[in-house]
């Protein structure tokens, strides 16, 4: 079918008429197994849910290894998916600062105090899953900056837009702000937005990184001493494939410690990872070890540690103060393209061209889960904030949701067009997932709604859109028509935002549940 679609229009129409009249062609990529025989596929009809055990013969859902031996790999490793507890002194300092804020600005009637919110978010509840011990993952002693960032996190958690998923078939009224980069000539390869939403960094295929202030304010001076709102970081000798800001937050009131972004990581085709200081605007450390290009790099939610993924089929765990990796995650059969963190930082996720997703213990380096089901290379990963679910997306536009505890596939989300999904992000409640990709849309998904039959609608026509885009370059997709062949849209889609010919390279849900998105406008593809 792909070959026929590449033919000139007249030839395509002739061949497709013959085929539609006389043949039933279905393109599948399956393991050699009678369950996936042509007869079995015909019996399933139009059903396209991915079987749990698809991908590797002998692999049982969630097991970290695959084997045809019935005595091997039958037991799932126990996981600690609960919260990472705060240090005792840090918890006391945070509680004290929140108590002072409650006295200065009392909550409105019916609203919890900041201390009550802190207890709900950070103090272990009886029904919570068991979490890792603080000694399992050694972190430096907390500082005043950590206290200030935790205080701001609690303020944002209490005051956020509450999202409970879909109610009665109507989704939450989400807003999406889309930042569009012009005159890039398609040179931008990756993006990241800082935790305080003040800076955006973009890597390019011309080996440099540029960092902008998102509101146009001054972030430094040029060589002539004039104030500038962007800085260029030069050092890599190949295309930059990923950038990642260290954790930061909006400056909370009455806090002296700075919470603005301090560090940026980048990786490149030159095989190096660089750590940039955002005060000096200089590279301070070069991390070497990968053989060949490094495709992805990701800071830990608590800083200090970071993950990297490379063409050498390995992922690695690093600590910023050491020049050599602390852990090697080895097991993939092809490039490791993307990495992600569990929110309690006890686990790392890796995925890539071998179409598998793997979960690793950070403390031991051992594999604890493997998920198979994708039929094309995996391009994005994101773990839910409650630590129980994982979303993975591939370059054919499919998103799979995994339940980490039992290691099973929950459902498949469909609606994106071809070209790949490049970014995923979760709401604060872990009930809503946001995705963006090459089809120039941002899509919002209801995680809790059971999967239903697709609507066979075209991308952009799938369901009602009750989100409101807070930008002139991003509008909700409602009744918009898209040229080309249609793709089914699963019933889980809540909203879709269509850009003006801007592939979406980044989506990020803030702690207040606002969707931020970014991409490069490509004028040669624009049709008014």
PDB file of N, CA, C and O in Angstrom, residues 497-523:
ATOM      1  N   UNK A 497      -5.675  20.145  19.523  1.00  0.00           N
ATOM      2  CA  UNK A 497      -5.316  21.503  19.133  1.00  0.00           C
ATOM      3  C   UNK A 497      -4.468  21.432  17.870  1.00  0.00           C
ATOM      4  O   UNK A 497      -3.441  20.751  17.841  1.00  0.00           O
ATOM      5  N   UNK A 498      -4.915  22.104  16.835  1.00  0.00           N
ATOM      6  CA  UNK A 498      -4.238  22.069  15.542  1.00  0.00           C
ATOM      7  C   UNK A 498      -3.385  23.309  15.374  1.00  0.00           C
ATOM      8  O   UNK A 498      -3.867  24.430  15.567  1.00  0.00           O
ATOM      9  N   UNK A 499      -2.119  23.136  15.034  1.00  0.00           N
ATOM     10  CA  UNK A 499      -1.235  24.273  14.789  1.00  0.00           C
ATOM     11  C   UNK A 499      -1.252  24.639  13.311  1.00  0.00           C
ATOM     12  O   UNK A 499      -1.769  23.901  12.477  1.00  0.00           O
ATOM     13  N   UNK A 500      -0.689  25.792  13.014  1.00  0.00           N
ATOM     14  CA  UNK A 500      -0.597  26.245  11.625  1.00  0.00           C
ATOM     15  C   UNK A 500       0.700  25.727  11.012  1.00  0.00           C
ATOM     16  O   UNK A 500       1.691  26.433  10.903  1.00  0.00           O
ATOM     17  N   UNK A 501       0.697  24.448  10.661  1.00  0.00           N
ATOM     18  CA  UNK A 501       1.843  23.805  10.035  1.00  0.00           C
ATOM     19  C   UNK A 501       3.086  23.872  10.910  1.00  0.00           C
ATOM     20  O   UNK A 501       4.177  24.175  10.438  1.00  0.00           O
ATOM     21  N   UNK A 502       2.911  23.590  12.200  1.00  0.00           N
ATOM     22  CA  UNK A 502       4.027  23.574  13.138  1.00  0.00           C
ATOM     23  C   UNK A 502       4.102  22.208  13.805  1.00  0.00           C
ATOM     24  O   UNK A 502       3.301  21.918  14.694  1.00  0.00           O
ATOM     25  N   UNK A 503       5.020  21.329  13.377  1.00  0.00           N
ATOM     26  CA  UNK A 503       5.195  20.068  14.096  1.00  0.00           C
ATOM     27  C   UNK A 503       5.506  20.338  15.565  1.00  0.00           C
ATOM     28  O   UNK A 503       6.322  21.207  15.883  1.00  0.00           O
ATOM     29  N   UNK A 504       4.860  19.612  16.452  1.00  0.00           N
ATOM     30  CA  UNK A 504       4.980  19.871  17.889  1.00  0.00           C
ATOM     31  C   UNK A 504       6.115  19.018  18.454  1.00  0.00           C
ATOM     32  O   UNK A 504       6.019  17.790  18.514  1.00  0.00           O
ATOM     33  N   UNK A 505       7.196  19.676  18.854  1.00  0.00           N
ATOM     34  CA  UNK A 505       8.361  18.960  19.363  1.00  0.00           C
ATOM     35  C   UNK A 505       8.330  18.768  20.877  1.00  0.00           C
ATOM     36  O   UNK A 505       9.052  17.931  21.404  1.00  0.00           O
ATOM     37  N   UNK A 506       7.501  19.547  21.572  1.00  0.00           N
ATOM     38  CA  UNK A 506       7.477  19.462  23.026  1.00  0.00           C
ATOM     39  C   UNK A 506       6.090  19.778  23.558  1.00  0.00           C
ATOM     40  O   UNK A 506       5.459  20.741  23.117  1.00  0.00           O
ATOM     41  N   UNK A 507       5.606  18.956  24.475  1.00  0.00           N
ATOM     42  CA  UNK A 507       4.428  19.289  25.271  1.00  0.00           C
ATOM     43  C   UNK A 507       4.804  19.136  26.738  1.00  0.00           C
ATOM     44  O   UNK A 507       5.564  18.237  27.102  1.00  0.00           O
ATOM     45  N   UNK A 508       4.275  20.024  27.563  1.00  0.00           N
ATOM     46  CA  UNK A 508       4.607  19.989  28.984  1.00  0.00           C
ATOM     47  C   UNK A 508       3.424  20.488  29.791  1.00  0.00           C
ATOM     48  O   UNK A 508       2.959  21.607  29.614  1.00  0.00           O
ATOM     49  N   UNK A 509       2.927  19.646  30.681  1.00  0.00           N
ATOM     50  CA  UNK A 509       1.857  20.042  31.598  1.00  0.00           C
ATOM     51  C   UNK A 509       2.510  20.653  32.837  1.00  0.00           C
ATOM     52  O   UNK A 509       3.332  20.014  33.492  1.00  0.00           O
ATOM     53  N   UNK A 510       2.156  21.881  33.163  1.00  0.00           N
ATOM     54  CA  UNK A 510       2.703  22.519  34.349  1.00  0.00           C
ATOM     55  C   UNK A 510       2.034  21.951  35.605  1.00  0.00           C
ATOM     56  O   UNK A 510       1.034  21.230  35.521  1.00  0.00           O
ATOM     57  N   UNK A 511       2.565  22.312  36.766  1.00  0.00           N
ATOM     58  CA  UNK A 511       1.957  21.870  38.025  1.00  0.00           C
ATOM     59  C   UNK A 511       0.569  22.462  38.225  1.00  0.00           C
ATOM     60  O   UNK A 511      -0.216  21.967  39.040  1.00  0.00           O
ATOM     61  N   UNK A 512       0.254  23.525  37.471  1.00  0.00           N
ATOM     62  CA  UNK A 512      -1.072  24.146  37.534  1.00  0.00           C
ATOM     63  C   UNK A 512      -2.018  23.576  36.479  1.00  0.00           C
ATOM     64  O   UNK A 512      -3.126  24.050  36.298  1.00  0.00           O
ATOM     65  N   UNK A 513      -1.560  22.543  35.737  1.00  0.00           N
ATOM     66  CA  UNK A 513      -2.345  21.871  34.691  1.00  0.00           C
ATOM     67  C   UNK A 513      -2.621  22.771  33.487  1.00  0.00           C
ATOM     68  O   UNK A 513      -3.682  22.681  32.852  1.00  0.00           O
ATOM     69  N   UNK A 514      -1.679  23.609  33.145  1.00  0.00           N
ATOM     70  CA  UNK A 514      -1.706  24.350  31.881  1.00  0.00           C
ATOM     71  C   UNK A 514      -0.808  23.620  30.894  1.00  0.00           C
ATOM     72  O   UNK A 514       0.293  23.194  31.242  1.00  0.00           O
ATOM     73  N   UNK A 515      -1.284  23.463  29.659  1.00  0.00           N
ATOM     74  CA  UNK A 515      -0.489  22.782  28.634  1.00  0.00           C
ATOM     75  C   UNK A 515       0.415  23.795  27.938  1.00  0.00           C
ATOM     76  O   UNK A 515      -0.063  24.787  27.376  1.00  0.00           O
ATOM     77  N   UNK A 516       1.723  23.543  27.967  1.00  0.00           N
ATOM     78  CA  UNK A 516       2.681  24.319  27.185  1.00  0.00           C
ATOM     79  C   UNK A 516       3.157  23.436  26.042  1.00  0.00           C
ATOM     80  O   UNK A 516       3.440  22.249  26.240  1.00  0.00           O
ATOM     81  N   UNK A 517       3.238  24.007  24.854  1.00  0.00           N
ATOM     82  CA  UNK A 517       3.719  23.265  23.687  1.00  0.00           C
ATOM     83  C   UNK A 517       4.664  24.157  22.901  1.00  0.00           C
ATOM     84  O   UNK A 517       4.593  25.389  22.985  1.00  0.00           O
ATOM     85  N   UNK A 518       5.552  23.547  22.135  1.00  0.00           N
ATOM     86  CA  UNK A 518       6.515  24.318  21.346  1.00  0.00           C
ATOM     87  C   UNK A 518       6.847  23.555  20.078  1.00  0.00           C
ATOM     88  O   UNK A 518       6.859  22.323  20.054  1.00  0.00           O
ATOM     89  N   UNK A 519       7.125  24.300  19.023  1.00  0.00           N
ATOM     90  CA  UNK A 519       7.500  23.703  17.748  1.00  0.00           C
ATOM     91  C   UNK A 519       8.019  24.744  16.791  1.00  0.00           C
ATOM     92  O   UNK A 519       7.932  25.949  17.041  1.00  0.00           O
ATOM     93  N   UNK A 520       8.570  24.288  15.670  1.00  0.00           N
ATOM     94  CA  UNK A 520       9.151  25.175  14.657  1.00  0.00           C
ATOM     95  C   UNK A 520       8.206  25.294  13.471  1.00  0.00           C
ATOM     96  O   UNK A 520       7.823  24.285  12.866  1.00  0.00           O
ATOM     97  N   UNK A 521       7.835  26.517  13.142  1.00  0.00           N
ATOM     98  CA  UNK A 521       6.959  26.771  11.998  1.00  0.00           C
ATOM     99  C   UNK A 521       7.732  26.557  10.710  1.00  0.00           C
ATOM    100  O   UNK A 521       8.851  27.063  10.536  1.00  0.00           O
ATOM    101  N   UNK A 522       7.155  25.777   9.798  1.00  0.00           N
ATOM    102  CA  UNK A 522       7.816  25.457   8.535  1.00  0.00           C
ATOM    103  C   UNK A 522       7.039  26.100   7.387  1.00  0.00           C
ATOM    104  O   UNK A 522       6.056  25.546   6.903  1.00  0.00           O
ATOM    105  N   UNK A 523       7.461  27.299   6.943  1.00  0.00           N
ATOM    106  CA  UNK A 523       6.658  28.032   5.951  1.00  0.00           C
ATOM    107  C   UNK A 523       6.539  27.331   4.617  1.00  0.00           C
ATOM    108  O   UNK A 523       5.556  27.494   3.917  1.00  0.00           O
TER     109      UNK A 523
END
